[in-house]
Coordinates of C-alpha atoms in Angstrom, one line a residue:
X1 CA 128.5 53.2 190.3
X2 CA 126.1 54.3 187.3
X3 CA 123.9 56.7 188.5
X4 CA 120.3 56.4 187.7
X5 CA 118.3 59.0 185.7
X6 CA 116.0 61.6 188.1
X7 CA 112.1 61.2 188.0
X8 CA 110.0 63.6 188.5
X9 CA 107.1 63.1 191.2
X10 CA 104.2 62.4 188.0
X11 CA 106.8 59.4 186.9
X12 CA 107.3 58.4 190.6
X13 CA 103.8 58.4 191.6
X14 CA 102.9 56.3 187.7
X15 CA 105.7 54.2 188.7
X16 CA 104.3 53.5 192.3
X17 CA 100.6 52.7 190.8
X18 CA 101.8 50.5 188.8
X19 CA 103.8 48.7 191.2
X20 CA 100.4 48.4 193.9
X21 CA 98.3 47.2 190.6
X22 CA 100.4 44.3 190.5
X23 CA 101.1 43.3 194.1
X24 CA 97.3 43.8 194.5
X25 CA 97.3 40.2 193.4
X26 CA 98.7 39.2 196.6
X27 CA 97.4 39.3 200.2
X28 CA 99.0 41.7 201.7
X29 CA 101.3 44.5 199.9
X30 CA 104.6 44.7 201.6
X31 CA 106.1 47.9 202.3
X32 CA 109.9 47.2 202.4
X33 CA 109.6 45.2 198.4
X34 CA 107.3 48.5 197.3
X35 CA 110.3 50.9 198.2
X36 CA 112.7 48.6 196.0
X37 CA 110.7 48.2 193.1
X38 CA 109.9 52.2 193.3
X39 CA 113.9 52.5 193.9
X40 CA 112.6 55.3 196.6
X41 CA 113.8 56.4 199.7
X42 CA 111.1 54.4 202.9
X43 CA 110.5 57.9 204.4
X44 CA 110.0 59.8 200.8
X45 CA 107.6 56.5 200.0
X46 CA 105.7 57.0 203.5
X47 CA 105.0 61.0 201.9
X48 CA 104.2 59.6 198.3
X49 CA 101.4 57.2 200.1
X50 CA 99.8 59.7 202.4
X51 CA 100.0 62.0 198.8
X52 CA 98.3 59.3 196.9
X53 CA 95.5 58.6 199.9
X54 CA 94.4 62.1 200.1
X55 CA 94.2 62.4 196.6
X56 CA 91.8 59.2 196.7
X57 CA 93.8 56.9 194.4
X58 CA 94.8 54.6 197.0
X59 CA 93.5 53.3 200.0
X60 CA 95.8 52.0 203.4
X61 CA 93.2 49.4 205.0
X62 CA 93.3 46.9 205.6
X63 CA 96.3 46.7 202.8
X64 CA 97.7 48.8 200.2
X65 CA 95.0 49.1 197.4
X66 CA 94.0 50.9 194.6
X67 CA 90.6 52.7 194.0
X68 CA 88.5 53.0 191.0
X69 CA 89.8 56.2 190.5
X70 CA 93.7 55.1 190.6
X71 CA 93.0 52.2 188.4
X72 CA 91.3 55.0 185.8
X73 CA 94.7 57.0 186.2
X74 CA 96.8 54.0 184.8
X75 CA 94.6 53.4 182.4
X76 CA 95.1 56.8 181.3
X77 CA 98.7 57.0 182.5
X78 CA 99.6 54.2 180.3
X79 CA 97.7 55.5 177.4
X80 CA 100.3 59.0 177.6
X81 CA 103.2 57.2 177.5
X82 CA 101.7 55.3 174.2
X83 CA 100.9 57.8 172.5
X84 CA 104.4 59.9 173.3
X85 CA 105.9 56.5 172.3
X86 CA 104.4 56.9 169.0
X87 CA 105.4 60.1 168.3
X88 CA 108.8 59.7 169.1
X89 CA 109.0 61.6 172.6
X90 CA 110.6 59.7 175.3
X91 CA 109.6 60.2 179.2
X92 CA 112.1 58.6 181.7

């Protein structure tokens, strides 16, 4: 079995945003299919959620959903990994 590469908690928590922007188009986010499109352990996921709340990115009611402010951090989020891209760093 290939082993996947390790991601640190800023490449989780991108990765998880990103995920919630686009299941934000349906009516209700579903747990279970956000832990295997992270690839993340349910009870790590549970910790990353409460992590993302308090830091007012997301909010749990009455669905998963993104706030302003965690839409901004994609933006931004998305705009990092460009500009490594262009300079020939990768970040995996």
């Amino acid at each position: 079995m290939r082993r996947l590469p390790r991601r640190d908690k800023l490449k989780i928590y991108g990765d998880l945003r990103t995920i919630l922007y686009g299941e934000a188009k349906t009516e209700k986010v579903v747990l279970t299919r956000v832990q295997l499109k992270t690839n993340v352990p349910f009870d790590r996921l549970k910790v990353y959620l409460t992590e993302l709340t308090e830091l007012g990115l997301i909010i749990e009611e009455p669905t998963l959903r993104l706030t302003e402010k965690g839409k901004q951090y994609i933006k931004e989020y998305q705009n990092v990994l460009d500009f490594m891209k262009r300079m020939g760093l990768t970040y995996s």
